């Protein structure tokens, strides 16, 4: 697989690097300010508590003065006693807001020469608890609406620890509920709390107050107004007519005529319209009709320029063979005035191939044409209007053709697919359904040398290799989902191919070919099932330190019309995103030990994969992060292939064939992308010839066990 280096990154990297070097140089050369009499440089600051009930990390942001020493400079902060006292006061207030009303803070200092260390000692004392909660809501309509929210659905509970933040969160929650029920002008300042304490007790009585509306000092209290939407108007922000059909805009608008005003519907409308590729900017305003509680909604929509043309050059390096590639992409973001995106990409690549014995000195050429049409909604019958509105979906039609010419063979790939993508209302879960994905692989020419050496030679005949250099038809369907929630993320993907074709062939009574396969237009089709699952968990110890745990498993099984998986569907191990003590496709399957490098990229693939990773990530300085990692895993075949001895998965042996690696990494985080450098070492090698090679962690040898990886992005 080519390791591509996109040239347009160069300017960003050079600019970021130059900026960092300049800042570091300025910092390292800065002269420390001379100290006056009685002045000290702040050397170290810490926060301690005499009661573990307080989370010290939550008090860190209240420190007003921190030492600014770092890797490239010494501290030049002059200690300020005023900032120290403000820190003590703010920490005390913060603990009182947490329910520790008797809390106190003291600062202890230790002087060493002209440097001073400051320790803030937290004394939270005993916490206070809520004994009783009462509600004083004077507006009857609001009282009826909030009744379920202030009873069994309330976030405040009798017996819970008192917290000012909890009271404020309750104000926000109830205000949002009212904003969603038509109370357009209601804000949280209308809600207040009184707290009464009992003498000699740590129990508090809390009362929430929500009075009637008092417009000014001279007016009488009145109920808070509840507004309804009279009409919704769409206007162009481009100075002329609307460029998107109103039916499409209404389908993505949650604000509806005749319904109460809702702040949630307002935000949903912004989100839905913002995801349309043709929309550049949206502005929503409400106008009150005089002497009524009616609102007119005006939605101004500005659109992007529909057409764009981009050119992207690339540099390639495949096993030392240098080359270049370029792509030209045309995109229309509003093809049918419904924010449909049509794109067409033309790509060409060239690579100078050297040192290929027995072949004419030819080079590698690749040309591809890919077109996509994406509708920003479900194009599917029998879907209700409400579900279509709720789903943040797109429908995609894609067609591509790829032409590859190598000295060994010529390869043609045709693909056509129809798929759906959608996300949950929370945005945390995304889905993809491949309704149909057609792939036709054609091998119009294979050189006589390649056929003799690898496909037809009795001594070197390889069933896996032969299968992947024959014409093949793949018709698959698939489903995938990914979910992210807090410190957890998982991905699931399942797909099957050939089942419908196989059933049709059997029903129609078609005959098998000489290899026992059914064919479509004279071409055998693949039949298999495949499933993959990935899970990632993050343990954050501080804003700059975290441990990331990852597990990935996958299994694919060829059956019916296939005895071997297509090469693109087989698993491989090793590389920058797997077991990093091995190169890409350098590990497995099982304890298989490759011997013929020319074809081992085919042999070192399998039907099953396990990846287990643990990576400790820490911030170092500037934009540079460090990592220490331990990786484990391998691949296996489900069938016993003669060309892959020791590669079959066996329940009583597979755990002995788990490879283990360890290493260090550096990451340059430029926000918009991450450059990653990982240095891996083999620890346990299942494909060994000697005991020293088996347990490389005890007998390390750089020339044999060390692998360097360069990649863009994090491994998981």
Coordinates of N, CA and C in Angstrom, one line a residue, residues 123-290:
X123 N -9.8 23.0 54.1 CA -10.5 22.4 55.2 C -12.0 22.5 54.9
X124 N -12.5 21.5 54.3 CA -13.9 21.6 53.9 C -14.9 21.5 55.0
X125 N -14.6 20.8 56.1 CA -15.5 20.6 57.2 C -16.7 19.7 56.8
X126 N -17.7 19.7 57.6 CA -18.8 18.8 57.3 C -19.8 19.4 56.3
X127 N -20.3 18.6 55.3 CA -21.2 19.2 54.3 C -22.6 19.4 54.9
X128 N -23.4 20.2 54.2 CA -24.8 20.5 54.6 C -25.7 19.7 53.6
X129 N -26.9 19.3 54.1 CA -27.8 18.6 53.3 C -29.2 19.2 53.2
X130 N -29.9 18.9 52.1 CA -31.2 19.5 52.0 C -32.2 18.6 52.7
X131 N -33.0 19.3 53.7 CA -34.0 18.6 54.4 C -35.3 18.6 53.7
X132 N -35.7 19.7 53.2 CA -37.0 19.9 52.6 C -37.0 20.8 51.4
X133 N -37.8 20.6 50.4 CA -37.8 21.4 49.2 C -39.3 21.9 49.0
X134 N -39.5 23.2 48.8 CA -40.8 23.7 48.6 C -40.8 24.6 47.3
X135 N -41.9 24.7 46.6 CA -42.0 25.5 45.4 C -43.1 26.6 45.6
X136 N -42.7 27.8 45.3 CA -43.6 28.9 45.3 C -43.8 29.5 43.9
X137 N -44.7 28.9 43.2 CA -45.0 29.2 41.8 C -46.3 29.9 41.7
X138 N -46.3 31.2 41.4 CA -47.5 32.1 41.5 C -48.3 32.1 40.2
X139 N -47.7 31.7 39.1 CA -48.4 31.6 37.8 C -49.0 30.2 37.6
X140 N -50.3 30.1 37.6 CA -51.0 28.8 37.6 C -50.6 27.9 36.4
X141 N -50.6 28.6 35.2 CA -50.2 27.8 33.9 C -48.8 27.2 34.1
X142 N -47.9 28.0 34.5 CA -46.5 27.5 34.7 C -46.5 26.5 35.8
X143 N -47.2 26.6 36.8 CA -47.3 25.6 37.9 C -47.7 24.3 37.3
X144 N -48.8 24.3 36.5 CA -49.3 23.1 35.9 C -48.3 22.4 35.0
X145 N -47.5 23.2 34.2 CA -46.5 22.7 33.3 C -45.4 22.1 34.0
X146 N -45.0 22.8 35.1 CA -43.8 22.3 35.8 C -44.1 21.3 36.9
X147 N -45.3 21.0 37.1 CA -45.7 20.1 38.2 C -44.9 18.7 38.1
X148 N -44.9 18.1 36.9 CA -44.2 16.8 36.9 C -42.7 17.0 37.0
X149 N -42.2 18.2 36.5 CA -40.7 18.4 36.6 C -40.2 18.8 38.0
X150 N -41.1 19.2 38.8 CA -40.7 19.6 40.2 C -41.1 18.6 41.2
X151 N -41.7 17.5 40.7 CA -42.0 16.4 41.7 C -41.1 15.2 41.4
X152 N -41.6 14.2 40.7 CA -40.8 13.0 40.5 C -39.7 13.1 39.5
X153 N -39.7 14.2 38.7 CA -38.7 14.4 37.7 C -37.7 15.5 38.1
X154 N -37.7 16.0 39.3 CA -36.9 17.1 39.7 C -35.4 16.5 39.9
X155 N -34.5 17.4 39.6 CA -33.1 17.1 39.8 C -32.7 17.3 41.3
X156 N -33.5 18.0 42.0 CA -33.3 18.3 43.4 C -34.0 17.2 44.2
X157 N -33.3 16.7 45.2 CA -33.9 15.6 46.1 C -33.6 15.9 47.6
X158 N -34.6 15.6 48.4 CA -34.5 15.8 49.8 C -33.5 14.7 50.3
X159 N -32.5 15.2 51.1 CA -31.5 14.3 51.6 C -30.2 14.4 50.8
X160 N -30.2 15.1 49.6 CA -29.0 15.3 48.9 C -28.1 16.4 49.4
X161 N -26.8 16.3 49.1 CA -25.9 17.4 49.6 C -26.2 18.7 48.9
X162 N -26.3 19.8 49.7 CA -26.6 21.1 49.2 C -25.5 21.5 48.2
X163 N -25.9 22.2 47.1 CA -24.9 22.7 46.1 C -25.6 23.8 45.4
X164 N -24.9 24.9 45.3 CA -25.3 26.1 44.6 C -25.4 25.7 43.1
X165 N -24.5 25.0 42.6 CA -24.5 24.6 41.2 C -25.7 23.8 40.9
X166 N -26.2 22.9 41.8 CA -27.4 22.1 41.6 C -28.6 23.1 41.5
X167 N -28.7 24.1 42.3 CA -29.8 25.0 42.3 C -29.8 25.8 40.9
X168 N -28.6 26.2 40.5 CA -28.5 26.9 39.2 C -28.9 26.0 38.0
X169 N -28.5 24.7 38.1 CA -28.8 23.8 37.1 C -30.4 23.6 37.0
X170 N -31.0 23.6 38.2 CA -32.4 23.4 38.3 C -33.1 24.6 37.6
X171 N -32.6 25.8 37.8 CA -33.1 27.0 37.2 C -33.0 26.9 35.7
X172 N -31.9 26.4 35.2 CA -31.7 26.3 33.7 C -32.6 25.3 33.2
X173 N -32.8 24.1 33.9 CA -33.6 23.1 33.4 C -35.1 23.5 33.3
X174 N -35.6 24.2 34.3 CA -37.0 24.6 34.3 C -37.2 25.7 33.3
X175 N -36.2 26.6 33.1 CA -36.3 27.7 32.1 C -36.4 27.1 30.7
X176 N -35.6 26.1 30.5 CA -35.6 25.5 29.1 C -37.0 24.8 28.9
X177 N -37.5 24.1 29.9 CA -38.8 23.5 29.8 C -39.9 24.5 29.4
X178 N -39.8 25.7 30.0 CA -40.8 26.7 29.8 C -40.6 27.4 28.4
X179 N -39.3 27.6 28.0 CA -39.0 28.1 26.7 C -39.5 27.1 25.6
X180 N -39.6 25.9 25.9 CA -40.1 24.9 24.9 C -41.6 24.8 24.9
X181 N -42.2 25.5 25.8 CA -43.7 25.4 25.9 C -44.3 26.8 25.5
X182 N -43.6 27.6 24.8 CA -44.1 28.9 24.3 C -43.8 30.1 25.1
X183 N -43.1 30.0 26.2 CA -42.7 31.1 27.0 C -41.4 31.8 26.4
X184 N -41.6 32.5 25.4 CA -40.6 33.1 24.5 C -39.7 34.0 25.3
X185 N -40.2 34.8 26.2 CA -39.5 35.8 26.9 C -39.0 35.4 28.3
X186 N -39.3 34.2 28.7 CA -38.9 33.8 30.0 C -37.4 33.5 30.1
X187 N -36.8 34.0 31.2 CA -35.4 33.6 31.4 C -35.2 33.2 32.9
X188 N -34.0 32.7 33.1 CA -33.8 32.0 34.4 C -33.8 33.0 35.6
X189 N -33.6 34.3 35.3 CA -33.5 35.2 36.4 C -34.9 35.4 37.1
X190 N -36.0 34.9 36.4 CA -37.3 35.0 37.1 C -37.4 33.9 38.2
X191 N -36.4 33.0 38.3 CA -36.5 32.0 39.3 C -35.4 32.3 40.3
X192 N -35.8 32.2 41.6 CA -34.8 32.4 42.7 C -35.0 31.4 43.8
X193 N -34.1 31.3 44.7 CA -34.1 30.4 45.8 C -33.9 31.1 47.1
X194 N -34.5 30.6 48.2 CA -34.2 31.0 49.5 C -33.8 29.7 50.3
X195 N -32.8 29.9 51.1 CA -32.3 28.7 51.9 C -32.3 29.1 53.4
X196 N -33.0 28.3 54.2 CA -33.0 28.5 55.6 C -32.3 27.3 56.3
X197 N -31.5 27.7 57.3 CA -30.8 26.7 58.1 C -31.4 26.6 59.5
X198 N -31.4 25.4 60.0 CA -31.9 25.2 61.4 C -30.7 25.3 62.4
X199 N -30.9 26.0 63.4 CA -29.8 26.3 64.4 C -29.3 24.9 65.0
X200 N -27.9 24.8 64.9 CA -27.3 23.6 65.4 C -27.5 22.4 64.6
X201 N -27.9 22.6 63.3 CA -28.1 21.4 62.4 C -27.5 21.7 61.1
X202 N -27.1 20.7 60.4 CA -26.6 20.8 59.1 C -27.6 20.5 58.0
X203 N -28.9 20.7 58.3 CA -30.0 20.5 57.4 C -30.5 21.9 56.9
X204 N -30.9 21.9 55.6 CA -31.3 23.2 55.0 C -32.7 23.0 54.4
X205 N -33.6 24.0 54.5 CA -34.8 24.0 53.8 C -34.7 25.0 52.6
X206 N -35.0 24.5 51.4 CA -34.9 25.2 50.2 C -36.2 25.5 49.6
X207 N -36.5 26.8 49.2 CA -37.7 27.1 48.6 C -37.4 27.8 47.2
X208 N -38.0 27.3 46.2 CA -37.9 27.9 44.9 C -39.0 28.9 44.6
X209 N -38.7 30.1 44.2 CA -39.7 31.2 43.9 C -39.8 31.5 42.5
X210 N -41.1 31.5 41.9 CA -41.3 31.9 40.6 C -42.5 32.8 40.6
X211 N -42.3 34.2 40.7 CA -43.4 35.1 40.8 C -44.1 35.4 39.5
X212 N -45.2 36.2 39.5 CA -45.8 36.7 38.3 C -44.9 37.7 37.7
X213 N -45.2 38.0 36.4 CA -44.4 39.0 35.7 C -44.7 40.4 36.1
X214 N -43.7 41.1 36.4 CA -43.8 42.6 36.8 C -43.0 43.3 35.7
X215 N -43.8 43.9 34.7 CA -43.1 44.6 33.6 C -42.3 45.8 34.1
X216 N -42.8 46.6 35.0 CA -42.1 47.7 35.6 C -42.6 48.0 37.0
X217 N -42.1 49.0 37.7 CA -42.5 49.2 39.1 C -43.9 49.7 39.2
X218 N -44.4 50.3 38.1 CA -45.8 50.9 38.2 C -46.9 50.0 37.7
X219 N -46.5 48.8 37.2 CA -47.5 47.9 36.6 C -47.9 46.8 37.6
X220 N -49.0 46.2 37.4 CA -49.5 45.1 38.3 C -48.9 43.8 37.8
X221 N -48.7 42.9 38.7 CA -48.2 41.5 38.3 C -49.2 40.8 37.4
X222 N -48.7 40.2 36.3 CA -49.5 39.5 35.4 C -48.9 38.1 35.1
X223 N -49.7 37.2 34.5 CA -49.1 35.9 34.1 C -48.0 36.1 33.0
X224 N -47.1 35.2 33.0 CA -46.1 35.3 31.9 C -46.7 34.9 30.6
X225 N -46.4 35.7 29.5 CA -47.1 35.4 28.2 C -46.6 34.1 27.6
X226 N -47.5 33.4 26.9 CA -47.2 32.1 26.2 C -47.5 32.4 24.7
X227 N -46.4 32.2 23.9 CA -46.5 32.6 22.5 C -46.7 31.4 21.6
X228 N -47.4 31.7 20.5 CA -47.6 30.7 19.4 C -47.1 31.3 18.1
X229 N -46.7 30.4 17.2 CA -46.2 30.8 15.9 C -47.3 31.0 14.9
X230 N -47.4 32.2 14.4 CA -48.5 32.5 13.4 C -48.1 32.1 12.0
X231 N -46.9 32.4 11.6 CA -46.5 32.0 10.2 C -45.0 32.0 10.2
X232 N -44.5 31.2 9.2 CA -43.0 31.0 9.0 C -42.7 31.4 7.6
X233 N -41.8 32.4 7.4 CA -41.4 32.9 6.1 C -40.0 32.6 5.9
X234 N -39.7 32.3 4.6 CA -38.3 32.1 4.2 C -37.9 33.2 3.2
X235 N -36.8 33.8 3.5 CA -36.3 34.9 2.7 C -34.8 34.6 2.3
X236 N -34.4 35.1 1.2 CA -33.1 34.9 0.7 C -32.1 35.8 1.3
X237 N -31.0 35.3 1.7 CA -29.9 36.2 2.2 C -28.9 36.5 1.1
X238 N -29.2 36.2 -0.1 CA -28.3 36.4 -1.3 C -28.7 37.6 -2.1
X239 N -29.7 38.3 -1.7 CA -30.1 39.5 -2.4 C -31.0 39.2 -3.6
X240 N -31.4 38.0 -3.8 CA -32.3 37.7 -4.9 C -33.2 36.6 -4.4
X241 N -33.7 35.8 -5.3 CA -34.7 34.7 -5.0 C -34.0 33.6 -4.2
X242 N -34.8 32.8 -3.5 CA -34.3 31.6 -2.8 C -33.7 30.6 -3.8
X243 N -32.5 30.1 -3.5 CA -31.9 29.1 -4.4 C -32.2 27.7 -4.0
X244 N -32.9 27.5 -2.9 CA -33.3 26.2 -2.4 C -34.8 26.1 -2.4
X245 N -35.4 25.0 -2.8 CA -36.8 24.8 -2.9 C -37.4 25.0 -1.4
X246 N -38.5 25.6 -1.3 CA -39.1 25.8 0.0 C -39.5 24.5 0.6
X247 N -39.9 23.5 -0.2 CA -40.3 22.2 0.3 C -39.1 21.6 1.1
X248 N -37.9 21.8 0.6 CA -36.7 21.3 1.2 C -36.4 22.0 2.5
X249 N -36.6 23.4 2.5 CA -36.4 24.2 3.7 C -37.4 23.8 4.8
X250 N -38.7 23.6 4.4 CA -39.7 23.3 5.4 C -39.4 21.9 6.0
X251 N -38.9 21.0 5.1 CA -38.7 19.7 5.6 C -37.6 19.7 6.7
X252 N -36.7 20.7 6.7 CA -35.6 20.8 7.6 C -35.9 21.8 8.7
X253 N -37.1 22.3 8.8 CA -37.5 23.3 9.7 C -38.4 22.7 10.8
X254 N -38.1 22.9 12.1 CA -38.9 22.3 13.2 C -39.9 23.4 13.7
X255 N -39.7 24.6 13.3 CA -40.6 25.7 13.8 C -41.8 25.6 12.8
X256 N -43.0 25.3 13.4 CA -44.2 25.1 12.6 C -45.3 26.1 13.0
X257 N -46.1 26.5 12.0 CA -47.2 27.4 12.2 C -48.3 26.8 13.1
X258 N -48.8 27.5 14.0 CA -49.9 27.0 14.9 C -49.4 26.4 16.2
X259 N -48.1 26.1 16.3 CA -47.5 25.4 17.4 C -46.9 26.5 18.4
X260 N -46.8 26.2 19.7 CA -46.1 27.1 20.6 C -44.6 27.3 20.2
X261 N -44.1 28.4 20.6 CA -42.7 28.7 20.4 C -41.9 27.7 21.2
X262 N -40.8 27.2 20.6 CA -39.9 26.2 21.3 C -38.5 26.6 21.0
X263 N -37.7 26.8 22.1 CA -36.3 27.1 21.9 C -35.5 25.8 21.4
X264 N -36.0 24.6 21.7 CA -35.4 23.4 21.2 C -35.7 23.3 19.7
X265 N -36.9 23.6 19.3 CA -37.2 23.6 17.8 C -36.4 24.6 17.1
X266 N -36.1 25.7 17.7 CA -35.2 26.8 17.1 C -33.8 26.2 16.9
X267 N -33.3 25.6 17.9 CA -31.9 25.0 17.8 C -31.9 23.9 16.8
X268 N -32.9 23.0 16.8 CA -33.0 21.9 15.8 C -33.0 22.5 14.4
X269 N -33.7 23.6 14.2 CA -33.8 24.2 12.9 C -32.5 24.7 12.4
X270 N -31.8 25.4 13.3 CA -30.4 25.8 13.0 C -29.5 24.6 12.6
X271 N -29.6 23.6 13.4 CA -28.8 22.4 13.1 C -29.1 21.7 11.8
X272 N -30.4 21.6 11.5 CA -30.8 20.9 10.3 C -30.5 21.7 9.0
X273 N -30.8 23.0 9.1 CA -30.4 23.8 7.9 C -28.9 24.0 7.8
X274 N -28.2 24.0 8.9 CA -26.7 24.1 8.8 C -26.0 22.9 8.2
X275 N -26.7 21.7 8.2 CA -26.1 20.5 7.7 C -26.3 20.4 6.2
X276 N -27.1 21.3 5.6 CA -27.4 21.3 4.1 C -26.1 21.8 3.4
X277 N -25.5 21.1 2.5 CA -24.3 21.6 1.9 C -24.4 22.9 1.2
X278 N -25.6 23.2 0.7 CA -25.8 24.4 -0.1 C -26.0 25.6 0.8
X279 N -26.2 25.4 2.1 CA -26.5 26.6 3.0 C -25.2 27.1 3.6
X280 N -25.0 28.4 3.5 CA -23.8 29.0 4.1 C -24.0 29.6 5.4
X281 N -25.2 30.2 5.6 CA -25.5 30.9 6.8 C -27.0 31.0 7.0
X282 N -27.5 30.9 8.2 CA -28.9 31.0 8.5 C -29.1 31.9 9.7
X283 N -30.1 32.8 9.5 CA -30.5 33.8 10.6 C -32.0 33.6 10.8
X284 N -32.4 33.4 12.1 CA -33.8 33.2 12.4 C -34.2 34.3 13.4
X285 N -35.3 35.1 13.0 CA -35.8 36.1 13.9 C -37.3 36.0 14.1
X286 N -37.7 36.5 15.2 CA -39.1 36.4 15.6 C -39.7 37.8 15.8
X287 N -40.8 38.1 15.2 CA -41.4 39.4 15.4 C -42.8 39.2 16.1
X288 N -43.0 40.0 17.2 CA -44.2 40.0 17.9 C -45.3 40.8 17.2
X289 N -46.5 40.2 17.1 CA -47.6 41.0 16.7 C -48.2 41.8 17.8
X290 N -48.3 43.2 17.6 CA -48.8 44.0 18.7 C -50.0 43.6 19.4

